[in-house]
XYZ file of C-alpha atoms in Angstrom:
340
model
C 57.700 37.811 177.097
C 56.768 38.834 180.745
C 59.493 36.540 182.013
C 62.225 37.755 179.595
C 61.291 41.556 180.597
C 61.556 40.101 184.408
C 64.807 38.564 183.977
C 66.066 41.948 182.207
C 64.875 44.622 185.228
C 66.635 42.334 187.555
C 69.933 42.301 185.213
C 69.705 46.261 185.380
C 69.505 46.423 188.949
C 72.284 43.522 189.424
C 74.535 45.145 186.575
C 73.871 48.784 185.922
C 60.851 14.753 160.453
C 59.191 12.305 160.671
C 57.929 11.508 156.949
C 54.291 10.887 156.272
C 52.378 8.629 153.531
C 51.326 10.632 150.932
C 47.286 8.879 151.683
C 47.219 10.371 155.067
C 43.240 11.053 155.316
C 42.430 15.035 156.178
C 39.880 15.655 158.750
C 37.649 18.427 158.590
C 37.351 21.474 161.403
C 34.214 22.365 162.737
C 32.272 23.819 160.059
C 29.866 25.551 162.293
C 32.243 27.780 163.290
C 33.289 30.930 161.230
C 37.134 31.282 160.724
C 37.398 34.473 162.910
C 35.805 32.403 165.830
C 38.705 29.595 164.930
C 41.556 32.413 164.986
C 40.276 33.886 167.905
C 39.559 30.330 169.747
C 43.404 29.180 169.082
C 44.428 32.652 169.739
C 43.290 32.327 173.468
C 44.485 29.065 173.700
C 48.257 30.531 173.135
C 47.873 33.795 174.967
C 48.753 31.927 178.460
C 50.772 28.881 179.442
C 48.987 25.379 178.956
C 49.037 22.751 181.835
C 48.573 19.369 181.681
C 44.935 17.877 181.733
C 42.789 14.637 182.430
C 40.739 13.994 179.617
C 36.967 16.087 179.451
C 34.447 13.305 178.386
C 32.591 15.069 175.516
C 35.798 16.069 173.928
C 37.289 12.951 173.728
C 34.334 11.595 172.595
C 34.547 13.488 169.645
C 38.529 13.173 169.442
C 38.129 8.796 169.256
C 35.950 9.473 166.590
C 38.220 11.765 164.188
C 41.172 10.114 165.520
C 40.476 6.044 166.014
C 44.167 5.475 165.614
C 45.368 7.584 168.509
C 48.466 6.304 170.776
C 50.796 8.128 173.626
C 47.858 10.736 174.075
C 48.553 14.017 176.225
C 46.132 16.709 177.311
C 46.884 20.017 177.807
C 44.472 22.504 178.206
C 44.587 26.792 178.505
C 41.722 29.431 178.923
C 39.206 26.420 178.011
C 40.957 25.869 175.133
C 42.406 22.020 175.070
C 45.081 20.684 173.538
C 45.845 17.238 172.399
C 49.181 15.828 171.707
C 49.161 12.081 170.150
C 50.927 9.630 167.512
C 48.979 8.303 164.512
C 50.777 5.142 162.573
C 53.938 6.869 164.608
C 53.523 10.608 163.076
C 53.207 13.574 165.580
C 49.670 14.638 165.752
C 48.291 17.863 167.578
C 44.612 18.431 167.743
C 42.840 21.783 169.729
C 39.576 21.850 170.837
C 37.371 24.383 172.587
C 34.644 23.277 176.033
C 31.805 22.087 173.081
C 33.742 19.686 171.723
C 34.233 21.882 168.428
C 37.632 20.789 166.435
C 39.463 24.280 165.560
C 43.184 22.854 164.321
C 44.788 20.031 163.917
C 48.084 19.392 162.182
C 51.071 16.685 161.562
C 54.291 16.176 160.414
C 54.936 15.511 156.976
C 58.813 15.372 155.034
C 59.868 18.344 153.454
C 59.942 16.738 149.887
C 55.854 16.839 150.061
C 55.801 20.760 149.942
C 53.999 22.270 147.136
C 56.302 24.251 144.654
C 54.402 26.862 145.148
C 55.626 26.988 149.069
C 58.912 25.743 148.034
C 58.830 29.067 145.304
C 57.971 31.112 148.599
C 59.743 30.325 150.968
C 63.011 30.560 148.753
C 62.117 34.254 147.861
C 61.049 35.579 152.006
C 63.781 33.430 153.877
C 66.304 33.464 151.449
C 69.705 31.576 152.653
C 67.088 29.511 155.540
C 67.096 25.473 155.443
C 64.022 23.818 155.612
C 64.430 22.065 159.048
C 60.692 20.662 159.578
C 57.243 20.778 157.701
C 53.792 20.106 159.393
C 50.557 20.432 157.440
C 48.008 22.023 158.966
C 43.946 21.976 158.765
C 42.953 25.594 160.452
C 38.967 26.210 159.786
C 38.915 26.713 155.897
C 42.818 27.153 155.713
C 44.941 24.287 154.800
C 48.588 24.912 154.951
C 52.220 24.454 156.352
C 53.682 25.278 159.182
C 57.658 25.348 158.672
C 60.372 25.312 160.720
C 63.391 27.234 159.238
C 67.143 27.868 160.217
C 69.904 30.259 159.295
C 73.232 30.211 161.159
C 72.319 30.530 164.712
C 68.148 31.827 164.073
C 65.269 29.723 163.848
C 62.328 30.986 162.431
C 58.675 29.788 162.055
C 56.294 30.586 159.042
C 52.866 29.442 158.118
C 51.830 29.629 154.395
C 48.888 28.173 153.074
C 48.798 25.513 150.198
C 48.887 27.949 147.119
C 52.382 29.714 148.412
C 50.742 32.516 150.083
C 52.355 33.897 153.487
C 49.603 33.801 156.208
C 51.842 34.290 159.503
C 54.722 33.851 161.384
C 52.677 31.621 163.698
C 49.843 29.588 163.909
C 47.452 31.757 166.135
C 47.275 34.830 163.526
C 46.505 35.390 160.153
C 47.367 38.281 157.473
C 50.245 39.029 160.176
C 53.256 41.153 158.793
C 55.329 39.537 156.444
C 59.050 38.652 156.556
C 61.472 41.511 155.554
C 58.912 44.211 156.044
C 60.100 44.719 159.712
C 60.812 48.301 158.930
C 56.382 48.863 158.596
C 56.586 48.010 162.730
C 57.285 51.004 165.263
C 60.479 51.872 167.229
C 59.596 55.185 168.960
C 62.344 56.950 170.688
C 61.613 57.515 174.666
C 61.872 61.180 175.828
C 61.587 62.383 178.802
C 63.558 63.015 182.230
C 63.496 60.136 184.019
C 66.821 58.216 184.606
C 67.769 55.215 183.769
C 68.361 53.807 187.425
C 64.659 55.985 188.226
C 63.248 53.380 185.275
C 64.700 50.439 186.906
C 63.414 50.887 190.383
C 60.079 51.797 188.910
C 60.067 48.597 186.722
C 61.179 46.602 189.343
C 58.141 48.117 191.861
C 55.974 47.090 188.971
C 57.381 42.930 189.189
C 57.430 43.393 193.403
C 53.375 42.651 193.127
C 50.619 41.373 191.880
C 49.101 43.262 188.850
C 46.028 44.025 188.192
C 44.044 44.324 185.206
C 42.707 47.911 184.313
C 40.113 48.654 181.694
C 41.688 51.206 178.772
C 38.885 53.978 179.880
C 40.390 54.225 183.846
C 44.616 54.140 182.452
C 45.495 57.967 183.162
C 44.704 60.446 180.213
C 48.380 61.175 179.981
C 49.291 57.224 179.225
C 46.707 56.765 176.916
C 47.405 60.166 174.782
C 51.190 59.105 174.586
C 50.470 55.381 173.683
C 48.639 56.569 170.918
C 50.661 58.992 169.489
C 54.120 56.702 169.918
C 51.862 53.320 168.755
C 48.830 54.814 166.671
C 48.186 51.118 164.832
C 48.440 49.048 167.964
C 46.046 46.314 168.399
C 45.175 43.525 171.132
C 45.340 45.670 173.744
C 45.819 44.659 177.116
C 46.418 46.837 180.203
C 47.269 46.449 183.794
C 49.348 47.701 186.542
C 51.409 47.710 190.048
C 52.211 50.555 191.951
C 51.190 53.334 190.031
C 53.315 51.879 187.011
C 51.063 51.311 183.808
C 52.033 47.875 181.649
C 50.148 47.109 178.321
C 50.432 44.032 175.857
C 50.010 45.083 172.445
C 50.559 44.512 169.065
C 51.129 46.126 165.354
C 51.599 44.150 162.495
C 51.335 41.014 164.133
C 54.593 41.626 166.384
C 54.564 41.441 170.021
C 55.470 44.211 172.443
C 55.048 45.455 175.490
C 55.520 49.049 177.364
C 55.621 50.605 180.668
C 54.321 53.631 181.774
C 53.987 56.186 185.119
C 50.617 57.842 185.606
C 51.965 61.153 184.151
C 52.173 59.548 180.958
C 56.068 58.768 180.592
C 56.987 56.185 178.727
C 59.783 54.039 180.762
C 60.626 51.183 178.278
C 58.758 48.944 175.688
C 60.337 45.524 173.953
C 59.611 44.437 170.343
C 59.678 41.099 168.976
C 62.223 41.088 165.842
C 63.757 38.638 163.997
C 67.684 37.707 164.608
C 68.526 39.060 161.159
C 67.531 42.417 162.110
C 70.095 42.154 165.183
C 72.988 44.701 164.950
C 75.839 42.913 163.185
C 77.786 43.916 166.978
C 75.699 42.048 168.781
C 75.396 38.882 166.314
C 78.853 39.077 166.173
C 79.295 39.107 169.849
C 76.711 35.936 170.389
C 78.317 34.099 168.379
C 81.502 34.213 169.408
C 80.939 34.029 173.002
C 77.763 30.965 172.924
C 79.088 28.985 169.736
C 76.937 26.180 171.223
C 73.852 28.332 171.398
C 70.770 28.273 168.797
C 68.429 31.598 168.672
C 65.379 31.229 170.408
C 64.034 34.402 171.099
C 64.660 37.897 170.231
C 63.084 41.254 171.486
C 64.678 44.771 170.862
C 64.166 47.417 174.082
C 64.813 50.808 175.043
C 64.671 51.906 178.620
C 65.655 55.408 179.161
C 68.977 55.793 177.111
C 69.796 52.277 176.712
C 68.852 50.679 173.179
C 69.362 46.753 173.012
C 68.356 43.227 172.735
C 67.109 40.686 175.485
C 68.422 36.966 173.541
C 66.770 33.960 174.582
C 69.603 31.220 173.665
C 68.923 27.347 173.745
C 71.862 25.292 173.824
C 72.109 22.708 170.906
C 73.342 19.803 172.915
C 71.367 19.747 175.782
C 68.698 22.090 175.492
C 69.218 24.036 178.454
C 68.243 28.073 178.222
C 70.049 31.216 178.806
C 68.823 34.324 178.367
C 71.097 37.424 177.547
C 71.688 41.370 177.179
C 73.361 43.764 175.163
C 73.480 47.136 174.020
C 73.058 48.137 170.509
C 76.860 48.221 169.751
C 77.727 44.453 171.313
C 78.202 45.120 174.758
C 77.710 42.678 176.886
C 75.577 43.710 180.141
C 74.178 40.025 181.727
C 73.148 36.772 181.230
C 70.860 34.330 183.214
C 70.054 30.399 182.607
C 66.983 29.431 182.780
């Protein structure tokens, strides 16, 4: 998200199934663990980039033994949390595990046609007019469920349900997150206050000029913190820091991602929310798909920053998978674009 909101200031300132045999042997998760230790453990593990890893001895210890079969392994590993990519029998395999060796997830790919009704029943009724692209199954602590990847026009989509038919998340690192079509339960706040659009970019942009630096909630100014919670009363996952005087927390309500920017007087300058394509002004969807016909959704956030009200895009391009990332207003207007 931090690079999308990156590539937007600068824009201102420039501008302005693999199938699998229906005897495929599960493989318990640590059972020492309790499931909010597993949510929290995989959670960390996806809340910074991964980088690739040699293998750590008492891990893959463990891994040979739950996984004999194992070809074309890969390591990855972030915030102690490791990752393994692999190929069992030639199905896609990806195992986590934390520094003790502890298994947290693990899933695979499995065809579409082995879905459960029930999911089937689901998925029909909360992405209604989606196609089933790709199913994995996954074993998370006492959950065992489906990860699915689903497509509509020019959106893709992920959802995780478990085996009865019942929505757990739109990813894999939360649970009980909000559920699809009840977008209008998350918070769009309106920014007021007198500080100009071109005063918000050059603010913005002093924040991305250096290096931030975490802040504990109890030293962010009085003035931030009485405005956050008034605008964002049921935010969760707090996360503050800042650059130049300018305040930036990572938050998030209902399971959706955002992210805000503040000045020590307590003025909100812009925040971004994560939001499905569908939600997208029919201007602006309109507009995309006219203009990048050869473009899939990757990535959507809505923003306001000062008076402007719109939608950062990341776009992947179907035939060669390179990414662009775009801009516009809330009425289609086009304002910039940058590739990746």
């Amino acid at each position: 998200m931090k690079t999308l909101i990156r590539f937007f200031v600068l824009s201102s300132l420039a501008f302005l199934g693999a199938s699998c045999s229906s005897d495929s042997e599960s493989l318990d998760v640590n059972s020492d663990l309790q499931q909010s230790d597993i949510k929290l453990q995989i959670a960390t593990y996806y809340s910074s980039p991964s980088s690739p890893t040699q293998p750590v001895n008492n891990i893959k210890a463990e891994f040979d033994k739950k996984f004999p079969g194992a070809t074309d392994v890969e390591w990855k590993v972030s915030n102690g949390i490791y990752e393994i990519d692999f190929d069992v029998n030639h199905i896609d395999y990806e195992a986590w595990y934390n520094g003790d060796a502890n298994l947290l997830m693990y899933k695979y790919d499995i065809a579409n046609s082995q879905l459960s009704p029930a999911v089937l029943a689901a998925i029909a009724t909360d992405y209604q007019g989606y196609i089933l692209d790709e199913t994995e199954i996954v074993y998370k602590g006492d959950i065992i469920g489906y990860y699915l990847d689903l497509k509509k026009n020019k959106e893709e989509v992920y959802a995780f349900y478990n085996e009865n038919g019942t929505f757990i998340a739109r990813n894999l690192w939360e649970d009980n997150t909000i559920k699809p079509g009840n977008d209008a339960n998350t918070t769009t706040p309106t920014i007021e206050g007198n500080t100009s659009d071109d005063e918000s970019d050059a603010l913005i942009a002093a924040y991305y000029s250096g290096m931030d630096m975490d802040v504990l909630a109890s030293n962010v100014p009085s003035g931030i913190i009485a405005n956050f919670n008034t605008l964002f009363p049921n935010a969760r996952d707090i996360d503050w820091d800042y650059v130049s005087n300018v305040y930036n927390v990572d938050f998030e309500i209902g399971g959706i991602d955002y992210e805000a920017w503040y000045v020590s007087d307590g003025t909100l300058l812009m925040y971004t929310q994560e939001i499905r394509y569908n939600t997208v002004s029919t201007a602006v969807q309109n507009a995309v798909s006219s203009k990048y016909s050869e473009y899939m959704i990757d990535e959507v956030s809505y923003f306001q920053k000062g008076t402007v009200k719109g939608y950062i895009i990341k776009l992947e391009n179907k035939r060669t998978d390179a990414e662009l990332k775009v801009i516009y207003n809330e009425n289609g207007t086009f304002i910039y674009q940058q590739y990746d």
